[in-house]
Amino acid sequence: MAAIDDTSETGSPVRSSYPPLVEAAWLYQADQVCPEDLPMTAAQALAMGLDTPTLCELAGLPRHADPRDIRDIFEQALEELGITLPDHHLARRYALRRLATGFTAGDVDLAGLASEEWSEIEVETAEEQAFVALLPPCACCIEFTLGLDKAAWEAQLQIAACALVSQPTVGPRF
């Protein structure tokens, strides 16, 4: 298995100056970031003091630029900053844990958990499996499949999410 923290060197200026850029790299690799949002992420990194030619180029792109161009420039900017994109599988596990964290904190509602994409994730722990098993494939399935048991399902989901969040961190450490 790849190292848990393989996005950049310990003590890297990127890690201490702008952790959201590292997190964006992880979420990008997990297909959880829309390309049109990446120029704003780059602009925020510039505002925090990071500065490379490609990061400036990315920050100057409009939201409606070609997504392929945005992706290419984002990946080049990460490379210039010494941020390595993580393994796709590990990034997906990080995104799943982030979803569970958001749910336990009340930042993600039941409808926000619904997505067919999680049914295909390769889980590695019993906690990941328990959480994924409770995720509905779409928002309409919540009402259709659960009916009056919605409160019981939500309680089970909260328990599974808390168990997943309590496990050792998968993803970048800041």
N, CA and C atoms as an extended XYZ file, in Angstrom:
522
Properties=species:S:1:pos:R:3:atomname:S:1:resname:S:1:resid:I:1 pbc="F F F"
N         0.849       -1.183        0.000 N   MET     1
C         0.000        0.000        0.000 CA  MET     1
C         0.886        1.235        0.000 C   MET     1
N         0.460        2.248       -0.694 N   ALA     2
C         1.219        3.494       -0.776 CA  ALA     2
C         1.244        4.182        0.574 C   ALA     2
N         2.226        5.031        0.745 N   ALA     3
C         2.313        5.791        1.991 CA  ALA     3
C         1.056        6.627        2.178 C   ALA     3
N         0.638        6.770        3.414 N   ILE     4
C        -0.572        7.529        3.714 CA  ILE     4
C        -0.395        8.989        3.314 C   ILE     4
N         0.788        9.503        3.501 N   ASP     5
C         1.010       10.928        3.293 CA  ASP     5
C         2.038       11.113        2.185 C   ASP     5
N         1.622       10.927        0.939 N   ASP     6
C         2.592       10.978       -0.138 CA  ASP     6
C         2.398       12.165       -1.072 C   ASP     6
N         1.758       13.227       -0.622 N   THR     7
C         1.499       14.349       -1.513 CA  THR     7
C         2.648       15.334       -1.613 C   THR     7
N         3.418       15.487       -0.594 N   SER     8
C         4.567       16.383       -0.664 CA  SER     8
C         5.464       16.092        0.517 C   SER     8
N         6.655       16.604        0.455 N   GLU     9
C         7.617       16.338        1.511 CA  GLU     9
C         7.212       16.997        2.821 C   GLU     9
N         7.544       16.329        3.918 N   THR    10
C         7.289       16.905        5.228 CA  THR    10
C         8.060       18.212        5.327 C   THR    10
N         7.438       19.228        5.871 N   GLY    11
C         8.075       20.522        6.002 CA  GLY    11
C         8.008       21.342        4.730 C   GLY    11
N         7.324       20.830        3.725 N   SER    12
C         7.193       21.552        2.459 CA  SER    12
C         6.506       22.887        2.696 C   SER    12
N         6.940       23.955        2.016 N   PRO    13
C         6.267       25.235        2.152 CA  PRO    13
C         4.796       25.149        1.757 C   PRO    13
N         4.457       24.268        0.820 N   VAL    14
C         3.065       24.111        0.402 CA  VAL    14
C         2.245       23.588        1.568 C   VAL    14
N         2.772       22.592        2.253 N   ARG    15
C         2.043       21.975        3.357 CA  ARG    15
C         1.743       23.001        4.445 C   ARG    15
N         2.704       23.818        4.783 N   SER    16
C         2.484       24.765        5.871 CA  SER    16
C         1.806       26.051        5.390 C   SER    16
N         1.980       26.426        4.126 N   SER    17
C         1.420       27.679        3.642 CA  SER    17
C        -0.020       27.576        3.166 C   SER    17
N        -0.347       26.489        2.483 N   TYR    18
C        -1.683       26.417        1.915 CA  TYR    18
C        -2.185       24.980        1.818 C   TYR    18
N        -2.568       24.398        2.943 N   PRO    19
C        -3.090       23.023        2.942 CA  PRO    19
C        -4.291       22.816        2.013 C   PRO    19
N        -5.165       23.823        1.778 N   PRO    20
C        -6.286       23.558        0.867 CA  PRO    20
C        -5.852       23.151       -0.549 C   PRO    20
N        -4.675       23.574       -0.983 N   LEU    21
C        -4.206       23.171       -2.300 CA  LEU    21
C        -3.858       21.677       -2.296 C   LEU    21
N        -3.278       21.202       -1.210 N   VAL    22
C        -2.978       19.774       -1.083 CA  VAL    22
C        -4.284       18.986       -1.023 C   VAL    22
N        -5.242       19.477       -0.249 N   GLU    23
C        -6.526       18.792       -0.180 CA  GLU    23
C        -7.217       18.802       -1.548 C   GLU    23
N        -7.115       19.898       -2.265 N   ALA    24
C        -7.706       19.966       -3.608 CA  ALA    24
C        -7.091       18.907       -4.519 C   ALA    24
N        -5.798       18.657       -4.367 N   ALA    25
C        -5.140       17.620       -5.160 CA  ALA    25
C        -5.730       16.247       -4.840 C   ALA    25
N        -5.959       15.986       -3.570 N   TRP    26
C        -6.550       14.704       -3.165 CA  TRP    26
C        -7.980       14.584       -3.685 C   TRP    26
N        -8.773       15.621       -3.532 N   LEU    27
C       -10.164       15.570       -3.984 CA  LEU    27
C       -10.257       15.536       -5.504 C   LEU    27
N        -9.352       16.210       -6.175 N   TYR    28
C        -9.280       16.170       -7.636 CA  TYR    28
C        -9.028       14.736       -8.091 C   TYR    28
N        -8.089       14.091       -7.450 N   GLN    29
C        -7.744       12.717       -7.819 CA  GLN    29
C        -8.887       11.751       -7.509 C   GLN    29
N        -9.761       12.124       -6.577 N   ALA    30
C       -10.916       11.295       -6.211 CA  ALA    30
C       -12.156       11.671       -7.021 C   ALA    30
N       -11.992       12.543       -8.002 N   ASP    31
C       -13.104       13.013       -8.835 CA  ASP    31
C       -14.161       13.748       -8.016 C   ASP    31
N       -13.737       14.498       -7.011 N   GLN    32
C       -14.652       15.229       -6.149 CA  GLN    32
C       -14.523       16.742       -6.302 C   GLN    32
N       -13.731       17.188       -7.273 N   VAL    33
C       -13.554       18.619       -7.533 CA  VAL    33
C       -13.909       18.875       -8.996 C   VAL    33
N       -14.748       19.838       -9.214 N   CYS    34
C       -15.084       20.238      -10.580 CA  CYS    34
C       -13.930       21.066      -11.139 C   CYS    34
N       -13.511       20.789      -12.372 N   PRO    35
C       -12.403       21.556      -12.949 CA  PRO    35
C       -12.641       23.064      -12.907 C   PRO    35
N       -13.888       23.504      -13.078 N   GLU    36
C       -14.152       24.946      -13.092 CA  GLU    36
C       -13.890       25.612      -11.744 C   GLU    36
N       -13.752       24.830      -10.680 N   ASP    37
C       -13.445       25.392       -9.363 CA  ASP    37
C       -11.938       25.558       -9.126 C   ASP    37
N       -11.131       24.905       -9.937 N   LEU    38
C        -9.683       24.917       -9.716 CA  LEU    38
C        -9.024       26.284       -9.924 C   LEU    38
N        -9.470       27.122      -10.876 N   PRO    39
C        -8.854       28.452      -10.965 CA  PRO    39
C        -9.026       29.271       -9.675 C   PRO    39
N       -10.172       29.151       -9.014 N   MET    40
C       -10.369       29.882       -7.756 CA  MET    40
C        -9.458       29.321       -6.661 C   MET    40
N        -9.294       28.013       -6.644 N   THR    41
C        -8.370       27.402       -5.672 CA  THR    41
C        -6.962       27.942       -5.900 C   THR    41
N        -6.573       28.054       -7.158 N   ALA    42
C        -5.247       28.599       -7.480 CA  ALA    42
C        -5.142       30.057       -7.058 C   ALA    42
N        -6.194       30.837       -7.291 N   ALA    43
C        -6.184       32.255       -6.896 CA  ALA    43
C        -6.050       32.391       -5.381 C   ALA    43
N        -6.723       31.537       -4.652 N   GLN    44
C        -6.620       31.573       -3.186 CA  GLN    44
C        -5.217       31.188       -2.738 C   GLN    44
N        -4.595       30.230       -3.415 N   ALA    45
C        -3.218       29.848       -3.081 CA  ALA    45
C        -2.268       31.018       -3.344 C   ALA    45
N        -2.482       31.729       -4.448 N   LEU    46
C        -1.663       32.918       -4.741 CA  LEU    46
C        -1.842       33.973       -3.651 C   LEU    46
N        -3.073       34.162       -3.222 N   ALA    47
C        -3.346       35.151       -2.173 CA  ALA    47
C        -2.670       34.782       -0.859 C   ALA    47
N        -2.442       33.482       -0.654 N   MET    48
C        -1.779       33.020        0.574 CA  MET    48
C        -0.251       33.033        0.457 C   MET    48
N         0.259       33.417       -0.725 N   GLY    49
C         1.704       33.571       -0.856 CA  GLY    49
C         2.392       32.545       -1.731 C   GLY    49
N         1.696       31.531       -2.201 N   LEU    50
C         2.322       30.596       -3.137 CA  LEU    50
C         2.380       31.276       -4.492 C   LEU    50
N         3.450       31.041       -5.246 N   ASP    51
C         3.584       31.738       -6.518 CA  ASP    51
C         4.461       30.938       -7.460 C   ASP    51
N         3.842       30.415       -8.499 N   THR    52
C         4.585       29.798       -9.598 CA  THR    52
C         3.939       30.302      -10.886 C   THR    52
N         4.658       30.263      -11.978 N   PRO    53
C         4.077       30.730      -13.241 CA  PRO    53
C         2.790       29.979      -13.618 C   PRO    53
N         2.787       28.684      -13.431 N   THR    54
C         1.616       27.903      -13.824 CA  THR    54
C         0.455       28.125      -12.872 C   THR    54
N         0.727       28.332      -11.604 N   LEU    55
C        -0.339       28.644      -10.648 CA  LEU    55
C        -0.997       29.969      -11.030 C   LEU    55
N        -0.191       30.940      -11.453 N   CYS    56
C        -0.728       32.226      -11.931 CA  CYS    56
C        -1.578       32.029      -13.181 C   CYS    56
N        -1.086       31.189      -14.087 N   GLU    57
C        -1.854       30.913      -15.305 CA  GLU    57
C        -3.201       30.271      -14.969 C   GLU    57
N        -3.187       29.315      -14.074 N   LEU    58
C        -4.422       28.639      -13.669 CA  LEU    58
C        -5.390       29.615      -13.016 C   LEU    58
N        -4.873       30.461      -12.144 N   ALA    59
C        -5.727       31.435      -11.454 CA  ALA    59
C        -6.372       32.413      -12.436 C   ALA    59
N        -5.729       32.638      -13.578 N   GLY    60
C        -6.259       33.571      -14.562 CA  GLY    60
C        -7.267       32.971      -15.537 C   GLY    60
N        -7.465       31.661      -15.452 N   LEU    61
C        -8.419       31.032      -16.364 CA  LEU    61
C        -9.854       31.300      -15.930 C   LEU    61
N       -10.751       31.495      -16.886 N   PRO    62
C       -12.169       31.658      -16.537 CA  PRO    62
C       -12.782       30.301      -16.186 C   PRO    62
N       -13.869       30.322      -15.438 N   ARG    63
C       -14.560       29.087      -15.045 CA  ARG    63
C       -15.012       28.278      -16.262 C   ARG    63
N       -15.310       28.930      -17.354 N   HIS    64
C       -15.817       28.237      -18.522 CA  HIS    64
C       -14.710       27.801      -19.494 C   HIS    64
N       -13.454       27.857      -19.067 N   ALA    65
C       -12.360       27.389      -19.918 CA  ALA    65
C       -12.514       25.882      -20.151 C   ALA    65
N       -11.844       25.389      -21.143 N   ASP    66
C       -11.903       23.964      -21.461 CA  ASP    66
C       -11.430       23.158      -20.241 C   ASP    66
N       -12.255       22.238      -19.736 N   PRO    67
C       -11.881       21.451      -18.551 CA  PRO    67
C       -10.570       20.687      -18.724 C   PRO    67
N       -10.277       20.246      -19.947 N   ARG    68
C        -9.005       19.544      -20.181 CA  ARG    68
C        -7.826       20.470      -19.952 C   ARG    68
N        -7.949       21.723      -20.407 N   ASP    69
C        -6.881       22.697      -20.186 CA  ASP    69
C        -6.710       22.971      -18.697 C   ASP    69
N        -7.825       23.136      -18.004 N   ILE    70
C        -7.766       23.391      -16.559 CA  ILE    70
C        -7.059       22.240      -15.856 C   ILE    70
N        -7.448       21.018      -16.199 N   ARG    71
C        -6.828       19.846      -15.561 CA  ARG    71
C        -5.328       19.804      -15.829 C   ARG    71
N        -4.944       20.003      -17.090 N   ASP    72
C        -3.521       19.951      -17.447 CA  ASP    72
C        -2.723       21.005      -16.687 C   ASP    72
N        -3.250       22.215      -16.645 N   ILE    73
C        -2.534       23.305      -15.976 CA  ILE    73
C        -2.506       23.075      -14.468 C   ILE    73
N        -3.589       22.564      -13.892 N   PHE    74
C        -3.616       22.255      -12.463 CA  PHE    74
C        -2.550       21.215      -12.125 C   PHE    74
N        -2.495       20.158      -12.898 N   GLU    75
C        -1.501       19.115      -12.637 CA  GLU    75
C        -0.079       19.649      -12.786 C   GLU    75
N         0.149       20.520      -13.767 N   GLN    76
C         1.468       21.126      -13.947 CA  GLN    76
C         1.807       22.035      -12.760 C   GLN    76
N         0.822       22.796      -12.275 N   ALA    77
C         1.054       23.674      -11.120 CA  ALA    77
C         1.401       22.852       -9.886 C   ALA    77
N         0.704       21.747       -9.684 N   LEU    78
C         1.015       20.877       -8.545 CA  LEU    78
C         2.438       20.352       -8.650 C   LEU    78
N         2.819       19.950       -9.855 N   GLU    79
C         4.172       19.443      -10.064 CA  GLU    79
C         5.210       20.508       -9.734 C   GLU    79
N         4.983       21.749      -10.179 N   GLU    80
C         5.903       22.850       -9.876 CA  GLU    80
C         6.040       23.074       -8.376 C   GLU    80
N         4.959       22.832       -7.658 N   LEU    81
C         4.956       23.048       -6.206 CA  LEU    81
C         5.426       21.827       -5.422 C   LEU    81
N         5.731       20.751       -6.117 N   GLY    82
C         6.199       19.541       -5.446 CA  GLY    82
C         5.082       18.735       -4.804 C   GLY    82
N         3.867       18.901       -5.299 N   ILE    83
C         2.733       18.144       -4.771 CA  ILE    83
C         2.453       17.000       -5.735 C   ILE    83
N         2.580       15.785       -5.236 N   THR    84
C         2.330       14.602       -6.034 CA  THR    84
C         0.884       14.185       -5.876 C   THR    84
N         0.219       13.928       -6.984 N   LEU    85
C        -1.147       13.428       -6.902 CA  LEU    85
C        -1.136       12.040       -6.271 C   LEU    85
N        -2.039       11.802       -5.334 N   PRO    86
C        -2.079       10.495       -4.689 CA  PRO    86
C        -2.680        9.434       -5.609 C   PRO    86
N        -2.543        8.210       -5.220 N   ASP    87
C        -3.181        7.098       -5.893 CA  ASP    87
C        -4.696        7.318       -5.891 C   ASP    87
N        -5.358        7.024       -7.000 N   HIS    88
C        -6.809        7.246       -7.131 CA  HIS    88
C        -7.584        6.501       -6.038 C   HIS    88
N        -7.224        5.271       -5.795 N   HIS    89
C        -7.925        4.467       -4.777 CA  HIS    89
C        -7.798        5.098       -3.390 C   HIS    89
N        -6.610        5.517       -3.039 N   LEU    90
C        -6.391        6.144       -1.736 CA  LEU    90
C        -7.133        7.482       -1.648 C   LEU    90
N        -7.136        8.221       -2.727 N   ALA    91
C        -7.856        9.504       -2.761 CA  ALA    91
C        -9.358        9.287       -2.589 C   ALA    91
N        -9.904        8.245       -3.185 N   ARG    92
C       -11.332        7.936       -3.035 CA  ARG    92
C       -11.655        7.572       -1.585 C   ARG    92
N       -10.770        6.830       -0.950 N   ARG    93
C       -10.980        6.484        0.462 CA  ARG    93
C       -10.942        7.747        1.325 C   ARG    93
N       -10.057        8.677        0.986 N   TYR    94
C        -9.999        9.959        1.692 CA  TYR    94
C       -11.306       10.728        1.520 C   TYR    94
N       -11.820       10.757        0.295 N   ALA    95
C       -13.069       11.468        0.015 CA  ALA    95
C       -14.240       10.830        0.771 C   ALA    95
N       -14.246        9.510        0.869 N   LEU    96
C       -15.296        8.820        1.628 CA  LEU    96
C       -15.238        9.209        3.103 C   LEU    96
N       -14.041        9.225        3.656 N   ARG    97
C       -13.867        9.622        5.059 CA  ARG    97
C       -14.269       11.081        5.256 C   ARG    97
N       -13.962       11.919        4.292 N   ARG    98
C       -14.340       13.335        4.361 CA  ARG    98
C       -15.866       13.481        4.347 C   ARG    98
N       -16.531       12.648        3.550 N   LEU    99
C       -17.988       12.640        3.514 CA  LEU    99
C       -18.555       12.241        4.873 C   LEU    99
N       -17.982       11.201        5.470 N   ALA   100
C       -18.433       10.756        6.797 CA  ALA   100
C       -18.200       11.843        7.839 C   ALA   100
N       -17.081       12.520        7.752 N   THR   101
C       -16.779       13.608        8.681 CA  THR   101
C       -17.798       14.733        8.528 C   THR   101
N       -18.106       15.089        7.300 N   GLY   102
C       -19.105       16.126        7.047 CA  GLY   102
C       -20.474       15.742        7.576 C   GLY   102
N       -20.823       14.475        7.451 N   PHE   103
C       -22.118       14.011        7.945 CA  PHE   103
C       -22.169       14.073        9.473 C   PHE   103
N       -21.117       13.606       10.134 N   THR   104
C       -21.118       13.633       11.601 CA  THR   104
C       -21.107       15.057       12.146 C   THR   104
N       -20.531       15.988       11.390 N   ALA   105
C       -20.482       17.390       11.820 CA  ALA   105
C       -21.761       18.145       11.473 C   ALA   105
N       -22.649       17.506       10.715 N   GLY   106
C       -23.884       18.164       10.329 CA  GLY   106
C       -23.749       19.034        9.087 C   GLY   106
N       -22.613       18.944        8.407 N   ASP   107
C       -22.390       19.740        7.200 CA  ASP   107
C       -22.951       19.077        5.938 C   ASP   107
N       -23.236       17.781        6.024 N   VAL   108
C       -23.791       17.026        4.904 CA  VAL   108
C       -25.093       16.399        5.374 C   VAL   108
N       -26.167       16.652        4.638 N   ASP   109
C       -27.458       16.067        5.015 CA  ASP   109
C       -27.632       14.708        4.335 C   ASP   109
N       -28.744       14.061        4.617 N   LEU   110
C       -28.994       12.730        4.076 CA  LEU   110
C       -28.976       12.719        2.550 C   LEU   110
N       -29.581       13.710        1.937 N   ALA   111
C       -29.596       13.782        0.474 CA  ALA   111
C       -28.178       13.956       -0.081 C   ALA   111
N       -27.319       14.646        0.655 N   GLY   112
C       -25.940       14.848        0.228 CA  GLY   112
C       -25.106       13.576        0.256 C   GLY   112
N       -25.586       12.566        0.964 N   LEU   113
C       -24.889       11.280        1.015 CA  LEU   113
C       -25.237       10.388       -0.161 C   LEU   113
N       -26.364       10.673       -0.781 N   ALA   114
C       -26.873        9.816       -1.846 CA  ALA   114
C       -26.077        9.996       -3.132 C   ALA   114
N       -25.460        8.919       -3.576 N   SER   115
C       -24.714        8.942       -4.825 CA  SER   115
C       -24.354        7.521       -5.206 C   SER   115
N       -24.583        7.211       -6.438 N   GLU   116
C       -24.274        5.879       -6.941 CA  GLU   116
C       -22.765        5.615       -6.967 C   GLU   116
N       -21.977        6.680       -7.010 N   GLU   117
C       -20.527        6.517       -7.128 CA  GLU   117
C       -19.903        5.748       -5.967 C   GLU   117
N       -20.480        5.817       -4.791 N   TRP   118
C       -19.878        5.150       -3.635 CA  TRP   118
C       -20.076        3.641       -3.653 C   TRP   118
N       -21.041        3.157       -4.399 N   SER   119
C       -21.267        1.713       -4.449 CA  SER   119
C       -20.110        0.987       -5.136 C   SER   119
N       -19.311        1.700       -5.887 N   GLU   120
C       -18.215        1.096       -6.644 CA  GLU   120
C       -16.848        1.283       -5.976 C   GLU   120
N       -16.804        1.937       -4.836 N   ILE   121
C       -15.514        2.186       -4.180 CA  ILE   121
C       -14.954        0.890       -3.592 C   ILE   121
N       -13.663        0.726       -3.716 N   GLU   122
C       -12.990       -0.421       -3.118 CA  GLU   122
C       -12.641       -0.062       -1.680 C   GLU   122
N       -13.371       -0.649       -0.748 N   VAL   123
C       -13.134       -0.368        0.661 CA  VAL   123
C       -12.068       -1.310        1.196 C   VAL   123
N       -11.408       -0.883        2.254 N   GLU   124
C       -10.359       -1.709        2.844 CA  GLU   124
C       -10.625       -2.061        4.299 C   GLU   124
N       -11.546       -1.359        4.920 N   THR   125
C       -11.794       -1.632        6.335 CA  THR   125
C       -13.272       -1.953        6.557 C   THR   125
N       -13.543       -2.598        7.675 N   ALA   126
C       -14.930       -2.904        8.040 CA  ALA   126
C       -15.723       -1.618        8.245 C   ALA   126
N       -15.087       -0.584        8.758 N   GLU   127
C       -15.764        0.697        8.984 CA  GLU   127
C       -16.169        1.346        7.665 C   GLU   127
N       -15.277        1.290        6.683 N   GLU   128
C       -15.627        1.822        5.368 CA  GLU   128
C       -16.791        1.033        4.768 C   GLU   128
N       -16.730       -0.277        4.871 N   GLN   129
C       -17.782       -1.127        4.324 CA  GLN   129
C       -19.127       -0.837        4.985 C   GLN   129
N       -19.134       -0.700        6.314 N   ALA   130
C       -20.379       -0.444        7.040 CA  ALA   130
C       -20.998        0.881        6.606 C   ALA   130
N       -20.178        1.901        6.420 N   PHE   131
C       -20.682        3.209        6.008 CA  PHE   131
C       -21.210        3.152        4.581 C   PHE   131
N       -20.437        2.584        3.663 N   VAL   132
C       -20.831        2.505        2.260 CA  VAL   132
C       -22.112        1.684        2.094 C   VAL   132
N       -22.251        0.630        2.878 N   ALA   133
C       -23.430       -0.231        2.765 CA  ALA   133
C       -24.725        0.515        3.083 C   ALA   133
N       -24.621        1.571        3.862 N   LEU   134
C       -25.806        2.332        4.252 CA  LEU   134
C       -26.103        3.513        3.329 C   LEU   134
N       -25.206        3.820        2.409 N   LEU   135
C       -25.396        4.961        1.512 CA  LEU   135
C       -26.369        4.613        0.394 C   LEU   135
N       -27.406        5.429        0.211 N   PRO   136
C       -28.361        5.164       -0.876 CA  PRO   136
C       -27.785        5.605       -2.220 C   PRO   136
N       -28.198        4.940       -3.313 N   PRO   137
C       -27.667        5.301       -4.628 CA  PRO   137
C       -28.170        6.639       -5.161 C   PRO   137
N       -29.316        7.110       -4.667 N   CYS   138
C       -29.819        8.412       -5.112 CA  CYS   138
C       -30.767        8.971       -4.048 C   CYS   138
N       -31.029       10.266       -4.116 N   ALA   139
C       -31.869       10.919       -3.115 CA  ALA   139
C       -33.291       10.368       -3.104 C   ALA   139
N       -33.813       10.014       -4.255 N   CYS   140
C       -35.186        9.487       -4.288 CA  CYS   140
C       -35.277        8.136       -3.590 C   CYS   140
N       -34.183        7.399       -3.537 N   CYS   141
C       -34.184        6.082       -2.893 CA  CYS   141
C       -34.314        6.190       -1.369 C   CYS   141
N       -33.956        7.325       -0.814 N   ILE   142
C       -34.062        7.482        0.631 CA  ILE   142
C       -35.505        7.279        1.058 C   ILE   142
N       -36.398        8.008        0.454 N   GLU   143
C       -37.813        7.904        0.824 CA  GLU   143
C       -38.415        6.586        0.352 C   GLU   143
N       -38.075        6.179       -0.860 N   PHE   144
C       -38.670        4.980       -1.446 CA  PHE   144
C       -38.297        3.711       -0.687 C   PHE   144
N       -37.028        3.572       -0.348 N   THR   145
C       -36.570        2.327        0.278 CA  THR   145
C       -36.680        2.333        1.792 C   THR   145
N       -36.723        3.491        2.405 N   LEU   146
C       -36.697        3.539        3.863 CA  LEU   146
C       -38.064        3.795        4.486 C   LEU   146
N       -38.878        4.589        3.822 N   GLY   147
C       -40.206        4.866        4.356 CA  GLY   147
C       -40.167        5.346        5.793 C   GLY   147
N       -40.849        4.640        6.669 N   LEU   148
C       -40.949        5.039        8.072 CA  LEU   148
C       -39.693        4.709        8.877 C   LEU   148
N       -38.768        3.948        8.300 N   ASP   149
C       -37.552        3.575        9.017 CA  ASP   149
C       -36.426        4.589        8.825 C   ASP   149
N       -36.759        5.750        8.322 N   LYS   150
C       -35.747        6.761        8.039 CA  LYS   150
C       -34.951        7.146        9.296 C   LYS   150
N       -35.609        7.288       10.421 N   ALA   151
C       -34.917        7.663       11.665 CA  ALA   151
C       -33.946        6.568       12.100 C   ALA   151
N       -34.360        5.316       11.980 N   ALA   152
C       -33.475        4.203       12.351 CA  ALA   152
C       -32.272        4.140       11.414 C   ALA   152
N       -32.533        4.331       10.107 N   TRP   153
C       -31.439        4.330        9.147 CA  TRP   153
C       -30.459        5.471        9.423 C   TRP   153
N       -30.982        6.648        9.705 N   GLU   154
C       -30.118        7.793        9.986 CA  GLU   154
C       -29.262        7.531       11.226 C   GLU   154
N       -29.836        6.890       12.245 N   ALA   155
C       -29.077        6.558       13.455 CA  ALA   155
C       -27.970        5.552       13.133 C   ALA   155
N       -28.275        4.541       12.311 N   GLN   156
C       -27.258        3.564       11.915 CA  GLN   156
C       -26.153        4.241       11.099 C   GLN   156
N       -26.559        5.134       10.246 N   LEU   157
C       -25.603        5.861        9.420 CA  LEU   157
C       -24.691        6.732       10.274 C   LEU   157
N       -25.251        7.380       11.275 N   GLN   158
C       -24.464        8.212       12.184 CA  GLN   158
C       -23.437        7.358       12.939 C   GLN   158
N       -23.850        6.179       13.394 N   ILE   159
C       -22.938        5.268       14.092 CA  ILE   159
C       -21.817        4.817       13.155 C   ILE   159
N       -22.184        4.429       11.921 N   ALA   160
C       -21.180        3.981       10.952 CA  ALA   160
C       -20.212        5.110       10.583 C   ALA   160
N       -20.741        6.318       10.416 N   ALA   161
C       -19.893        7.462       10.080 CA  ALA   161
C       -18.920        7.771       11.221 C   ALA   161
N       -19.418        7.743       12.448 N   CYS   162
C       -18.544        8.005       13.608 CA  CYS   162
C       -17.454        6.946       13.717 C   CYS   162
N       -17.805        5.689       13.461 N   ALA   163
C       -16.809        4.616       13.508 CA  ALA   163
C       -15.739        4.822       12.436 C   ALA   163
N       -16.149        5.238       11.249 N   LEU   164
C       -15.197        5.476       10.168 CA  LEU   164
C       -14.287        6.658       10.497 C   LEU   164
N       -14.863        7.722       10.985 N   VAL   165
C       -14.087        8.926       11.304 CA  VAL   165
C       -13.090        8.660       12.434 C   VAL   165
N       -13.397        7.735       13.316 N   SER   166
C       -12.523        7.466       14.452 CA  SER   166
C       -11.296        6.635       14.072 C   SER   166
N       -11.256        6.114       12.863 N   GLN   167
C       -10.126        5.306       12.397 CA  GLN   167
C        -8.941        6.206       12.032 C   GLN   167
N        -7.731        5.624       11.933 N   PRO   168
C        -6.572        6.432       11.541 CA  PRO   168
C        -6.809        7.148       10.203 C   PRO   168
N        -6.232        8.314       10.082 N   THR   169
C        -6.417        9.174        8.932 CA  THR   169
C        -5.895        8.546        7.649 C   THR   169
N        -6.681        8.679        6.602 N   VAL   170
C        -6.271        8.339        5.250 CA  VAL   170
C        -6.241        9.672        4.521 C   VAL   170
N        -5.110       10.017        3.946 N   GLY   171
C        -5.038       11.272        3.211 CA  GLY   171
C        -3.960       12.185        3.736 C   GLY   171
N        -3.998       13.425        3.292 N   PRO   172
C        -2.947       14.368        3.677 CA  PRO   172
C        -3.028       14.720        5.144 C   PRO   172
N        -1.890       14.936        5.724 N   ARG   173
C        -1.817       15.402        7.113 CA  ARG   173
C        -1.169       16.780        7.096 C   ARG   173
N        -1.783       17.683        7.806 N   PHE   174
C        -1.267       19.063        7.803 CA  PHE   174
C        -0.678       19.411        9.136 C   PHE   174
